Short mmCIF file of C-alpha atoms in Angstrom, two decimals:
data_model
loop_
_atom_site.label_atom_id
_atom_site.label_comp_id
_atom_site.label_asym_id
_atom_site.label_seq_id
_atom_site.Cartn_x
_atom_site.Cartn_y
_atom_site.Cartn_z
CA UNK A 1 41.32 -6.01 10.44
CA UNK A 2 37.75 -4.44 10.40
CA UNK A 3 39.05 -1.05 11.91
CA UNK A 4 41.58 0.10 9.61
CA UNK A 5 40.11 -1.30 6.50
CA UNK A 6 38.76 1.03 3.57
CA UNK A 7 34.82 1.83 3.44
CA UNK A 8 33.32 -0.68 0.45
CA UNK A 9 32.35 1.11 -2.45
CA UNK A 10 28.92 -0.07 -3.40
CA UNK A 11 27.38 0.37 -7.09
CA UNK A 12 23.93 0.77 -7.82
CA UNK A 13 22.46 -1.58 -10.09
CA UNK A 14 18.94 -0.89 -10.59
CA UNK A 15 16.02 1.38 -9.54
CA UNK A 16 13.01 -0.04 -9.09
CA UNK A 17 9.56 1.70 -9.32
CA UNK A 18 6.02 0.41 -7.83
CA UNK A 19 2.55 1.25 -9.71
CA UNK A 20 -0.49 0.53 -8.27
CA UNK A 21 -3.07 -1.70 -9.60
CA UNK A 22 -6.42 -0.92 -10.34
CA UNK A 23 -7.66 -3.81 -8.08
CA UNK A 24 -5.58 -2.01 -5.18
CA UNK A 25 -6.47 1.47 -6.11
CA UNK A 26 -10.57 0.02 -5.89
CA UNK A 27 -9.84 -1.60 -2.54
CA UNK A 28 -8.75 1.28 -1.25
CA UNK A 29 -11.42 3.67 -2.54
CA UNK A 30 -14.12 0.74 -0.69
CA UNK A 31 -11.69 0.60 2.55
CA UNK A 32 -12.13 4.85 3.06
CA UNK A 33 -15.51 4.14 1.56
CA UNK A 34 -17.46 1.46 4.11
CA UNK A 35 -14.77 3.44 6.80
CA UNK A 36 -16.45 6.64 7.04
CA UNK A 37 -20.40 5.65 5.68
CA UNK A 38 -19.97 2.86 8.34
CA UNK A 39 -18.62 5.02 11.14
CA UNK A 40 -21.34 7.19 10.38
CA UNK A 41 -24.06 5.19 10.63
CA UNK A 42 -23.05 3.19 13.64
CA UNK A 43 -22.16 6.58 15.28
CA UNK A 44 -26.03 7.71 14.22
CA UNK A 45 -27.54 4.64 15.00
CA UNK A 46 -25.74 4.97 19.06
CA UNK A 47 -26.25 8.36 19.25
CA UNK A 48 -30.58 7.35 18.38
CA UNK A 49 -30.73 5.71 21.22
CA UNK A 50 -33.06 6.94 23.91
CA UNK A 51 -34.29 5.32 27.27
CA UNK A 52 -33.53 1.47 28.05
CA UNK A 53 -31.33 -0.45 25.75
CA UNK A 54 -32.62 -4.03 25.36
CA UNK A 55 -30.91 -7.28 24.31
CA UNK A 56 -32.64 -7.05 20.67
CA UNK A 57 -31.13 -3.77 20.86
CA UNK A 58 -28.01 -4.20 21.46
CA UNK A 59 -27.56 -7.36 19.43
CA UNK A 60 -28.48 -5.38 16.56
CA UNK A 61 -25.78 -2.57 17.42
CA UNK A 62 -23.33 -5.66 18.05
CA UNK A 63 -24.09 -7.32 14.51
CA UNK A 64 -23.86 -4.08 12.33
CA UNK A 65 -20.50 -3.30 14.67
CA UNK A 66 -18.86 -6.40 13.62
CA UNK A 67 -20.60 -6.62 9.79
CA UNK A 68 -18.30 -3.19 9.48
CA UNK A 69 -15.44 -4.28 11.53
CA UNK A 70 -15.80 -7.30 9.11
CA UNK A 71 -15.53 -4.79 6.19
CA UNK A 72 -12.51 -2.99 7.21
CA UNK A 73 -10.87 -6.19 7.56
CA UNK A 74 -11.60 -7.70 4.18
CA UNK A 75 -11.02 -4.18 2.27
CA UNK A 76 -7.81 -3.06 4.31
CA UNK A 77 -5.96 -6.61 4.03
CA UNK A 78 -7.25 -6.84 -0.13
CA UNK A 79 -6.05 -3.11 -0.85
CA UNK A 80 -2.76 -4.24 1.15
CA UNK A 81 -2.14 -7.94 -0.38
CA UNK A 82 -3.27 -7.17 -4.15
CA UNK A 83 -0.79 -7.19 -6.28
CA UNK A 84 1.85 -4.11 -6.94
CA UNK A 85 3.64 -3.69 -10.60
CA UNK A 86 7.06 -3.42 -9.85
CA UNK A 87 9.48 -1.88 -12.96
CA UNK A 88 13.30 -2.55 -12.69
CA UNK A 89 15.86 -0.09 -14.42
CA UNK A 90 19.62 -0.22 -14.90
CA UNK A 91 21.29 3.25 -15.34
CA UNK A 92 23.30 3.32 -18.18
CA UNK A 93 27.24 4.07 -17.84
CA UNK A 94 27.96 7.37 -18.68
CA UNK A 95 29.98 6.97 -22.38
CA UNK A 96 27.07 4.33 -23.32
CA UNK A 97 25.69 6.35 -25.90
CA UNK A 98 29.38 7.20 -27.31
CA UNK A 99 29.10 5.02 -29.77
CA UNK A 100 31.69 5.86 -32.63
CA UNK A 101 30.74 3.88 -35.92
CA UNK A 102 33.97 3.78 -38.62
CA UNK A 103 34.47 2.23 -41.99
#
């Protein structure tokens, strides 16, 4: 039965270790990049308003809103999908390198 039985004794095969890409490492420099500049500037550009907003206005605002939105998408989702190096290693047993060479 499941409740009395012993606890399974797993062994650990490999390690494996992730480097990053330069592709990803660039995507994510241009996703904090157009982030903040764009954040700034749209933040600038609502804060400059004064008086009546019009519809030229605020189509404007609406276009460079969704031109960064746009930006964040395509950066974020590239720095996320590109492709990560992944290295595999098997830890030796520990008399591997008791090697005993006779004649």
């Amino acid at each position: 039965m499941g409740l009395f039985s012993r606890k399974e004794q797993w062994e650990r095969t490999f390690r494996l270790r992730c480097h990053h890409t330069i592709a990803k490492d660039f995507l994510s420099a241009l996703f904090w990049l157009w982030g903040i500049v764009g954040l700034l500037f749209n933040a600038g550009a609502l804060m400059g308003l004064t008086g009546t907003v019009g519809v030229g206005t605020s189509a404007y605002l609406t276009a460079t809103s969704l031109v960064w939105i746009g930006g964040m998408i395509l950066f974020g989702m590239g720095a996320m999908l590109s492709h990560n190096d992944f290295d595999g290693e098997r830890p030796l047993a520990p008399d591997a390198g008791d090697i005993r060479v006779t004649h």
